[in-house]
XYZ file of C-alpha atoms in Angstrom:
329
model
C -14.891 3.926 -1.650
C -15.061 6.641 0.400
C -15.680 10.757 0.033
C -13.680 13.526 1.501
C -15.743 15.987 3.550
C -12.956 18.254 3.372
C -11.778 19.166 -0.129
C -11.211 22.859 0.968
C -8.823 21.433 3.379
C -6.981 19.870 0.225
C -7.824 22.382 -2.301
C -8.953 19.512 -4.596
C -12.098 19.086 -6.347
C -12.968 15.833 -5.106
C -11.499 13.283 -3.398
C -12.205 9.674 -2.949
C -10.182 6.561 -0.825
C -10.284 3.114 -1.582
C -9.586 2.033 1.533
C -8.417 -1.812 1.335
C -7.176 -2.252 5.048
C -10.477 -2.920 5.538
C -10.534 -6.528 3.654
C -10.003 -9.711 5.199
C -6.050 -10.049 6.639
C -6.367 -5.835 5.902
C -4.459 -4.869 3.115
C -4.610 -4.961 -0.967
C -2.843 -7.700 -0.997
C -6.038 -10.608 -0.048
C -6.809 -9.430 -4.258
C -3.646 -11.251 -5.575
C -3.312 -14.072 -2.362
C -7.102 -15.360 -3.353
C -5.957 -15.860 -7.117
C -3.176 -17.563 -5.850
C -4.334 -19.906 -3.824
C -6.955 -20.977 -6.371
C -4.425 -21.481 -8.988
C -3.176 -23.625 -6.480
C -5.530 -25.561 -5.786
C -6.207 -25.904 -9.702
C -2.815 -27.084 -9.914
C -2.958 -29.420 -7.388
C -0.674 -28.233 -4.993
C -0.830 -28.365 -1.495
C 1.892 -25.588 -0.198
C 2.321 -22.110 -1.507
C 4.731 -19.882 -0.879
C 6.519 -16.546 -1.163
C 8.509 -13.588 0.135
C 6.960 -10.653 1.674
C 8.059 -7.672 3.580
C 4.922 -8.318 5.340
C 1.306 -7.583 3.881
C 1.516 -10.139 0.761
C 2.748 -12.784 3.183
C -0.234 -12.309 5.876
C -2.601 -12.211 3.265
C -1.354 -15.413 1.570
C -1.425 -17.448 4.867
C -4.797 -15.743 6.038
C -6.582 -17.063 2.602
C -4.187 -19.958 2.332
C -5.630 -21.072 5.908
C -9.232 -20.512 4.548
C -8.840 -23.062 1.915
C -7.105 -25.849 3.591
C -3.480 -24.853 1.883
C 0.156 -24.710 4.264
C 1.976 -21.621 3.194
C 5.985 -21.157 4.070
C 6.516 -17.283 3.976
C 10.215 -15.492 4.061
C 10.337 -12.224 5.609
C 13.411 -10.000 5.927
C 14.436 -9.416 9.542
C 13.089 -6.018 9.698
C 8.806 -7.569 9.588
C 6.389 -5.649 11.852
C 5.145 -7.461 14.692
C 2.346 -6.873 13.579
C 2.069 -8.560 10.417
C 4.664 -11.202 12.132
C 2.131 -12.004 14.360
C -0.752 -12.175 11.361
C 1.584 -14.995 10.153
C 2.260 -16.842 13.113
C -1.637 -17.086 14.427
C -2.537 -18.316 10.433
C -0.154 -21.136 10.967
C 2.647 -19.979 8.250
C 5.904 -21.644 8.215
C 7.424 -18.593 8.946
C 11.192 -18.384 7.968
C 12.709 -14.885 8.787
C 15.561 -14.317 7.072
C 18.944 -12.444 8.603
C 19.106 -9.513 5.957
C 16.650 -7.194 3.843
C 13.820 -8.007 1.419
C 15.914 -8.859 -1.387
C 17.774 -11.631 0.297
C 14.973 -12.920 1.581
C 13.655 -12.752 -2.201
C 16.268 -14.206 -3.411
C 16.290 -17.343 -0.499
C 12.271 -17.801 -1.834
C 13.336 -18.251 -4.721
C 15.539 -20.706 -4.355
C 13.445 -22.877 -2.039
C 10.668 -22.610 -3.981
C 12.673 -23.828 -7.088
C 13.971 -26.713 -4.655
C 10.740 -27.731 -3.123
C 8.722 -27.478 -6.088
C 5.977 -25.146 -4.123
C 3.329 -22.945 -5.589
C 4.579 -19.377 -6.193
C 2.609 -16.470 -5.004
C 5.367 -14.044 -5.827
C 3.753 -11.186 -7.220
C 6.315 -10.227 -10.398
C 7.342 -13.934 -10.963
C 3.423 -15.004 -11.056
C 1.614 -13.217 -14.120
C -1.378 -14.737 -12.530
C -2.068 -12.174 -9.540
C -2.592 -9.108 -11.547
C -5.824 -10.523 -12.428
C -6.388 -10.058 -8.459
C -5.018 -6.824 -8.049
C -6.118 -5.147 -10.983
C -9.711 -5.483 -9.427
C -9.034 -2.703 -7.204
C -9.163 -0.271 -10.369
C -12.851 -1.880 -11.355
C -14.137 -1.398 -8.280
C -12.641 2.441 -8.152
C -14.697 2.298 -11.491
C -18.006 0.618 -10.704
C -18.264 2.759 -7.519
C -17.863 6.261 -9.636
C -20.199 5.001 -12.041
C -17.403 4.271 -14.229
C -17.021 8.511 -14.116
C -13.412 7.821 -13.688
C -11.288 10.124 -11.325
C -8.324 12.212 -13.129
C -5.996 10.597 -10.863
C -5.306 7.602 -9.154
C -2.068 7.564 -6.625
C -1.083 4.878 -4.917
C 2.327 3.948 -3.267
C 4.837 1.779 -4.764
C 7.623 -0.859 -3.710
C 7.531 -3.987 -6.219
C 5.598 -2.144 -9.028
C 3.007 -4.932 -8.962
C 0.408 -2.932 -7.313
C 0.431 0.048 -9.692
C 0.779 -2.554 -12.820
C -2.277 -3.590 -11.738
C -4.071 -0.528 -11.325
C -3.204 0.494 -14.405
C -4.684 -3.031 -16.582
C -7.531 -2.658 -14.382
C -8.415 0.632 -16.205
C -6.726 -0.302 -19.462
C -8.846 -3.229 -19.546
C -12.029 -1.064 -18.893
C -11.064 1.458 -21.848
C -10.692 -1.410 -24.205
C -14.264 -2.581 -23.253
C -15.344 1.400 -23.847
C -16.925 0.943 -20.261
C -14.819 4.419 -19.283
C -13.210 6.989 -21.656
C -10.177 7.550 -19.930
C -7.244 5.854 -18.371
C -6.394 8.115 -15.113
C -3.456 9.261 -14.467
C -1.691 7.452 -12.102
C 0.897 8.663 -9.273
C 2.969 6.391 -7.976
C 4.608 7.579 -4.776
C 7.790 6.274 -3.234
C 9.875 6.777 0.063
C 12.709 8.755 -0.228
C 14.998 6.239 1.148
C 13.801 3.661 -1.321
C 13.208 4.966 -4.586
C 13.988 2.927 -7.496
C 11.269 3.483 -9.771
C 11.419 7.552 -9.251
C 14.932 7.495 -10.199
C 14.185 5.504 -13.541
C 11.606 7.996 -14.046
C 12.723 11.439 -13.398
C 16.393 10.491 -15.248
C 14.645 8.555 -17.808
C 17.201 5.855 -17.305
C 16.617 2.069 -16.535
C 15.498 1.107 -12.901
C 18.979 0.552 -10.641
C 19.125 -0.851 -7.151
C 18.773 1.523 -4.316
C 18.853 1.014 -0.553
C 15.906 0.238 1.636
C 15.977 2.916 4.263
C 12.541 3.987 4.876
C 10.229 3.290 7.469
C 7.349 1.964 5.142
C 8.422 -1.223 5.026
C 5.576 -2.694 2.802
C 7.334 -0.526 -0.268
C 10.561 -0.561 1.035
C 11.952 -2.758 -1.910
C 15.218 -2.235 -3.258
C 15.353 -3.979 -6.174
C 11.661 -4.238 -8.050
C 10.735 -7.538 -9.760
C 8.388 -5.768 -11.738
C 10.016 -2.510 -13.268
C 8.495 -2.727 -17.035
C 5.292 -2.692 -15.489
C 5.338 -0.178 -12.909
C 7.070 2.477 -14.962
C 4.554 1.752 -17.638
C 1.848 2.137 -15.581
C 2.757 5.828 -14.959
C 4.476 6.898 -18.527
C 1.362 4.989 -20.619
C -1.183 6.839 -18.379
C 0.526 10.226 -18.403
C 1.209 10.116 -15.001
C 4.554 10.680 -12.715
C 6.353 9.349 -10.216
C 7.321 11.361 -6.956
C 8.892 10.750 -3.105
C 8.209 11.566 0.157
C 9.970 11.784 3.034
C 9.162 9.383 6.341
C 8.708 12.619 8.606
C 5.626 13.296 5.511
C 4.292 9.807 6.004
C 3.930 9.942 9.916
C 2.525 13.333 9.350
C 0.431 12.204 6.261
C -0.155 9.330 8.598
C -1.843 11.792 11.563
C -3.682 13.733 8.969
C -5.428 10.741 7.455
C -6.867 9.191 10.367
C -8.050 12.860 12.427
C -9.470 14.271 9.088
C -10.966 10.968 7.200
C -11.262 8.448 9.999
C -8.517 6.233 8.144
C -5.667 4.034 10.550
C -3.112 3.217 7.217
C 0.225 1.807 7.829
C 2.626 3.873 6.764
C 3.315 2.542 3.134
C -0.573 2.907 2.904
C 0.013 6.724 4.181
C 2.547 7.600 1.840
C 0.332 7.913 -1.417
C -1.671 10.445 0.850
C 1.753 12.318 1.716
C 2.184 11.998 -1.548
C -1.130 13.424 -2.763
C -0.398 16.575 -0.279
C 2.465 16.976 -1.891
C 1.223 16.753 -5.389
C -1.107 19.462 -4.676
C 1.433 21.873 -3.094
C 3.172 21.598 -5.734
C 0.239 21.947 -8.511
C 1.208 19.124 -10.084
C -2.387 18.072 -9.573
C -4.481 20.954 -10.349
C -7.204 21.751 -7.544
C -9.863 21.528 -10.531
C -9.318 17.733 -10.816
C -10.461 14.575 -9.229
C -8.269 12.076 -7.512
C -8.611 8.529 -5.673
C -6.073 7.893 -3.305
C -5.279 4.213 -3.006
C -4.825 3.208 1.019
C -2.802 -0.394 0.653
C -2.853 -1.180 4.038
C -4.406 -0.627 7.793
C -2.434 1.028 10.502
C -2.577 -2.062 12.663
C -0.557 -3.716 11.041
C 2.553 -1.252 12.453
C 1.378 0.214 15.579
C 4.922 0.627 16.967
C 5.764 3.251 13.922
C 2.320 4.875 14.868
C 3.025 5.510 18.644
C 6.448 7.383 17.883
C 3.811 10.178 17.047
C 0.934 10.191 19.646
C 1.402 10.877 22.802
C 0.632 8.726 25.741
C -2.669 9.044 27.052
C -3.070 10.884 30.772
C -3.912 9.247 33.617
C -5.743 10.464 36.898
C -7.390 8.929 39.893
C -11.254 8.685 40.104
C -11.745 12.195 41.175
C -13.818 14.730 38.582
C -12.093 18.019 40.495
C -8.852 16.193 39.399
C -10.264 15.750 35.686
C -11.623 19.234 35.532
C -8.284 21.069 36.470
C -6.973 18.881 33.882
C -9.230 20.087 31.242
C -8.460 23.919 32.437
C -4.695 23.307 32.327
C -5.104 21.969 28.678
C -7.522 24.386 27.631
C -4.610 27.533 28.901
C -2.343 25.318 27.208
């Protein structure tokens, strides 16, 4: 968990990340894929498998690898390279499928019904929430269990934030904290099923999957009940962001705090931004900002906003005019 140093750059009270690019395959998703693979094991099955727009499936054949398992991961044709490549050096039977997320959901499904393989699904496995509900204790442990006024964190499937939230509901039934936070949950603009349900107050309806944060870009959720619960039982809201605010959010994060996120991961802090400028969270409060994922695993977004480095000869004259011309610049 780490602390802002720059809280009057946010106007916030405090602010903490949890920054889970940093464990093992670098992304949230190693908390569900280790629960998997040791039900599994328990089960006494040998192959495990699931579909992923990326993260879920790298971490699943990462920890799969680990414990002697063979993993067979779906991925819509759209994957990162870089999480493609996570896959592919794990040893996953990798089967990319022509089409989005949802078909190659629904092609997972099928082959896992066929096969008779383990399923690390997320919503069909009520299993994995045990994993991914630990990133809410450990927000908890590491404040002391002084629990932050919000907790935001992006959603796609609504597993993540379902899990966030029993985390903390779990805690308040133990009277271990005395609040629940309120949780954001932040989509993309051009996928945003769950802020539609929320803001209309109607039931979740298929969107389209045009967004650039591909780890959330999920058109039709698998878990809805839970990750509109997860906001309306903790008081807290849903909102979106644009992808021009994640690249920017993006930029921001990793200048001011020293944090590479993918873009899904930088969308709950584009999100955060924009909960502030819009005093929705009140600069008296506290908030954790949930990063999902590291910036590695999408480099190719990432470059669309750097530039590309200089480069001069050997020659220090050369270097200092270069300096001078950036410094009138």
């Amino acid at each position: 968990l780490l602390e802002s140093k720059n809280n009057e750059l946010y106007q916030i009270k405090k602010l903490h990340f949890k920054d889970d690019g940093l464990n093992p395959t670098l992304s949230l998703k190693d908390r569900a894929s280790v629960i998997a693979c040791v039900k599994a094991l328990e089960n006494n099955n040998r192959t495990i498998a699931c579909a992923s727009t990326g993260n879920a499936a790298s971490s699943l054949a990462g920890n799969a690898a680990k414990m002697g398992l063979k993993t067979v991961i779906f991925v819509p044709k759209r994957a990162p390279i870089g999480k493609l490549t996570q896959l592919l050096v794990f040893g996953a039977n990798v089967i990319k499928v022509d089409g989005d997320y949802k078909k190659a959901f629904s092609l997972s499904k099928k082959a896992i019904e066929h096969f008779g393989w383990y399923n690390r699904n997320a919503a069909i496995n009520p299993n994995l929430i045990e994993g991914k509900k630990t990133v809410a204790l450990e927000i908890a442990e590491q404040l002391d269990f002084d629990v932050p006024d919000w907790v935001v964190v992006s959603v796609g499937d609504g597993c993540t934030i379902g899990g966030v939230y029993k985390g903390f509901y779990d805690l308040l039934q133990l009277n271990m904290i005395k609040k629940i936070p309120k949780i954001l949950g932040v989509q993309a603009l051009g996928c945003d099923p769950f802020y539609q349900a929320f803001i209309n107050d109607k039931p979740l309806e298929e969107t389209d999957e045009f967004t650039i944060a591909d780890s959330i870009a999920v058109g039709i959720p698998r878990n809805p009940v839970k990750g509109l619960n997860a906001v309306k039982k903790s008081k807290g809201s849903y909102l979106v962001v644009s992808d021009e605010e994640i690249m920017k959010a993006m930029k921001l994060l990793a200048e001011s705090e020293g944090i590479f996120a993918e873009p899904a991961a930088s969308a709950a802090f584009a999100g955060f931004i924009k909960a502030r400028s819009e005093n929705l969270i009140k600069e008296e409060e506290t908030v954790t900002v949930i990063i999902t994922g590291n910036g590695l695993k999408d480099t190719k977004n990432a470059l669309t906003i750097l530039e590309e480095p200089v480069l001069l000869e050997d020659d220090l004259e050369e270097l200092i005019r270069y300096f001078k011309k950036e410094k009138r610049g």
